[in-house]
Every structure is written in C-alpha cells, then in structure tokens.
Phi, psi and omega in degrees: 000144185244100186226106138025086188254106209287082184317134187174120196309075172243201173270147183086303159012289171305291170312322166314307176304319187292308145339287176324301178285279170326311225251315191250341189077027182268148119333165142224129163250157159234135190246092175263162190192134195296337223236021185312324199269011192269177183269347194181116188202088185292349164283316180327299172311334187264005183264317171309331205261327186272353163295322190256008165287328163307284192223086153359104178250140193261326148180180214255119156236180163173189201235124178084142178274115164266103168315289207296323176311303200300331181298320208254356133337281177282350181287320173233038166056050157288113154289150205229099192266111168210159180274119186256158190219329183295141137168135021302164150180098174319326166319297212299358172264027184264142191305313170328348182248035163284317179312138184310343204280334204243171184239047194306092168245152215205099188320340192247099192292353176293307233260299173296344180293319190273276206338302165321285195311338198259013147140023199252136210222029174231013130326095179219202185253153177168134177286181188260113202303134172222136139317095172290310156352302215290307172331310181284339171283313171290341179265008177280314183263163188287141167231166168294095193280334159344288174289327185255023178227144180191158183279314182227161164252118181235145159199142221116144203315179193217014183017074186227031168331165156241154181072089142257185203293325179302285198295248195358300159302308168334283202281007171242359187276157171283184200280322183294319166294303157323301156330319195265334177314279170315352181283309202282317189289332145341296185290333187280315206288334213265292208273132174251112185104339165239092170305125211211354180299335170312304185313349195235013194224101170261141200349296201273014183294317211294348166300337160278312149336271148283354143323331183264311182217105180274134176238112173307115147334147174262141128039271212249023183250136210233049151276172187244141188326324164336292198297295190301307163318295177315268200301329186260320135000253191295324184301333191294326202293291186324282183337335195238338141327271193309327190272324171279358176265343178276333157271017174281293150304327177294315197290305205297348176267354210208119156324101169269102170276153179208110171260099167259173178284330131342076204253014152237359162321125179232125169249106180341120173097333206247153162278094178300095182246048166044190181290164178215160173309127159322312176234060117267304183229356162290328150003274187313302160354270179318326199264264163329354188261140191287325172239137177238122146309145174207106176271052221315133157319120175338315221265015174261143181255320177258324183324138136271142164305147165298344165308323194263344205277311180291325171247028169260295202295017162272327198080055159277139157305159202234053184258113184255163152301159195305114166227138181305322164323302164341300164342312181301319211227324172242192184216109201302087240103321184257305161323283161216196188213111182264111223269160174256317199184171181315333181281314192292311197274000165250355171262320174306341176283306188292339173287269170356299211272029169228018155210108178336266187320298142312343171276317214277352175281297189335292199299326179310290218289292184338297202287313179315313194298316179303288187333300203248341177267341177262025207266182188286337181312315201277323206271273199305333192293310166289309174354275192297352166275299187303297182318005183047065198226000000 
C-alpha cells in the first residue's frame, strides 16, 4: 500500500515513518507544502492533485489535523488518519474535518467526548503511539552524563514569553474585568484534573476580552470565543504560573535540571540547560533522571500528555498531576505516581528520591505497559482497524 505522509516538523514524525514501513510494509511518500498550515490555498491542492496523478495513494496520515490534507484528501475519496497529539489546537473546529473521509484521534478524552457530542462523528481516541526501543540503542553510545543524569527533571516550556497574549490582553482590561479575571484564575490555580474557565466566562466578560484582543474566526472555522480565550489565553498563562511556581518550590529543596526552550529562564536554586534533542537526548533525560516531572498544560483537560508517553517509554520515573485519562490505561502507585497538590509533590519527592527500589519497580511497570500496549505496532495496528485499512 502506498500512504501519504504529510512531512512537517513535528515530534514523532520519524518514528512514525519508520513503523510505516518496517513495521507494516507501507510505501511512505512523504508529502511537504509550503502552505500546510493554511485553511485554503490552492497550490496545495493542486500540487496534490499532480502527486497523484503519478502515484496512487491509498490513504493519508499525519500528526495533527490539517483542514487542506482533509479537503484533498476528500476531493478524491482517500482516506485520512491523523494524530492530534496538541491541545489546544483550534484546526479541529475547522468545518473540514466532518468529511466521511477522515479519521481523527484525539489524546484527550474530554475533547473528544465533546467533539463526539456535538455531532461530529468521525472522531475517535486513542493514546499516543512511543517509541520504546529507541532507549537502549541510545544508552550504548556516549552521552553527556553531567547534563543528562540528573534527581529531578522538568522538560518542557515554561510560557514565560515576553509580551504574550495573556499579559497583552490583560493590560488593556478595565478594573472590574481584571478583578473578575483574577479570581476565577485564581480558583482554577486551587483544582487539579478539571479545567473549568470556559465555563466561567459569561457574554459580557468575553465581550471585554474582545473588545481588548479581538480574535477573528477562519473561514471555515466554527470555535468560540469562549473556547479560545480559555485555552489559548488563559491556559498558557495559569500554565506558566503553576510550572514556575511548583518548580520553584521543587528547586529550593532538590537539585532540579530544567530543560526549556528558553536558556535564560531562571527558576531559583534549578539548573538551566536550555532546549536539548528530542531524539538524541531527551530520552536519556528520562531514562536517567531519578524523577521526572510532568506539569499538564491547562488546556488538556484529560489527556496524557506525549510527555508521560515519553517518559514511562524511556523507563523512566513519572510524577505528574492528576489527568483522568491515566485511569484508562494504567495504574497508579504502579505504573507511575501523581500528586494532588503542592504539599503532596514535594513530599512523593522525598519518598521517591529515598527509595529505590520502589521508584525504580514503578518506572520498570510503566516502561512495559508502554512497551507492549502503547508502542506504534498496537496503537496503528487499531487506527488502521476503525479505518478499515
């Protein structure tokens, strides 16, 4: 079979190709386009259309849902597989993804349940496919152990941009709208496992919102303001709160490696090594760090993150916040271990990083469970069974 790889610099990517092929005996064309992330662009379509005048595609994947794959996709009855591994991620309110054609999973199950409810039925679930393997091919060649062994870890942003859109909108709001603004993120900063500001942003807040940062609709896109201020607003900003002040609290107690994209971010007390490779060294990270942190981005309300995916498939330790999903697939104390709340993540740190044996029984069940049940075999192998492929 000959399927489409839509090429875009994202995580996974590689592995992904390599499955295909190795693992199932697909072709992979790989297909890049200057003009991937747009709603409407006719050379895309039309570069597409002369791909396949060449070369027969039997169907489409990719990481993340693109309205334009999907359009072009469905113009000639393809089918179309894609991973959403993001969210937010605003494309998936695009009308485009209704076509009969496509196959949409989606990491979050809150996300996908509405999506379900609201009538969209080419929707489905599914964790995030990890390379297991790749750790032990990586711990055979020399690494930096200074840098990549470390008691705690964190890796991932730290959304401390300067001028982001939250502080821009912020700072154009009136006093009363501030007052209510702060409250609620406040009361949000408190709940661990429930996302709940859409729900708290009634007409005329959001009518100050935009009036302060207006944000235009695409084309063909049918999310709400609600939705975008909460998730894209607010969640980064509460995010970057809660990870710097928890890892803040982490440092004064603990040698803390802190890898960001940011290599001037400073959390008091933690050791800053900037960004590091995905598939060079974060691995190891994981795999060598006694603890690994996972703080979720706000705006996944259930989801594992590809972060815990990555690091139980390092056989790495795991202590994250709560997200219900884990329910779903593991088991808590065995698998990994998630904290309630600030007092809790720093006493499960003092446990952990004083029993061995036990952390290191945890990251062993984690790292199997990934293994035989998340790896790419299993997870495309259903893909490709609800697709009929």
């Amino acid at each position: 079979m000959h399927v489409l790889y839509l090429d875009w610099p994202c995580f996974k990517g590689e592995d992904l190709c390599f499955s295909l092929k190795n693992h199932f005996g697909f072709d992979v064309i790989r297909f890049s386009h200057e003009d991937y992330t747009e709603r409407n662009s006719e050379g895309f379509l039309q570069t597409f259309r002369e791909l396949i005048k060449k070369q027969p595609i039997d169907f489409c994947i990719s990481y993340n849902f693109f309205p334009l794959l999907a359009r072009a996709a469905h113009e000639h009855n393809i089918k179309y597989i894609s991973l959403v591994y993001d969210n937010p991620f605003v494309k998936l309110y695009s009308y485009t993804i209704t076509y009969p054609t496509n196959y949409v999973f989606i990491f979050d199950y809150n996300l996908y349940e509405k999506l379900r409810l609201g009538g969209i039925s080419t929707v489905y679930y599914s964790t995030l496919p990890v390379n297991a393997d790749n750790i032990s091919v990586l711990l055979d060649e020399p690494y930096d152990k200074e840098k990549l062994t470390a008691e705690v870890s964190f890796v991932g942003s730290l959304y401390n941009e300067d001028h982001n859109i939250f502080d821009r909108m912020y700072g154009k709001l009136d006093d009363y709208t501030k007052g209510y603004v702060d409250s609620i993120m406040q009361a949000q900063l408190k709940i661990s496992g429930y996302y709940f500001i859409e729900e708290l942003l009634p007409q005329p807040i959001i009518d100050k919102l935009y009036e302060a940062e207006p944000y235009q609709n695409s084309s063909d896109g049918a999310e709400t303001l609600a939705n975008i201020y909460a998730d894209y607003y607010f969640g980064r900003k509460l995010t970057s709160m809660e990870r710097i002040d928890l890892l803040s609290k982490v440092a004064a107690k603990h040698p803390l490696s802190l890898f960001t994209k940011d290599p001037t971010a400073i959390i008091p007390g933690a050791n800053n090594f900037g960004p590091i490779d995905y598939y060079m060294e974060m691995p190891i990270v994981f795999h060598e760090s006694k603890i690994n942190l996972n703080i979720t981005l706000r705006s996944i309300q259930s989801g594992i993150p590809l972060r815990c995916m990555d690091i139980m498939g390092c056989g790495g330790f795991l202590l994250t916040n709560f997200q219900a999903d884990f329910l779903r697939h593991f088991t808590p104390d065995e698998d990994y271990v998630y904290f309630e709340d600030e007092d809790d993540l720093l006493q499960k740190i003092d446990y952990y990083l004083n029993h061995d044996d036990k952390r290191r029984a945890i990251a062993e069940s984690g790292f199997e469970k990934v293994r035989m049940e998340h790896g790419f075999i299993p997870i495309l192998g259903n893909l490709f069974s609800i697709a009929g492929i």
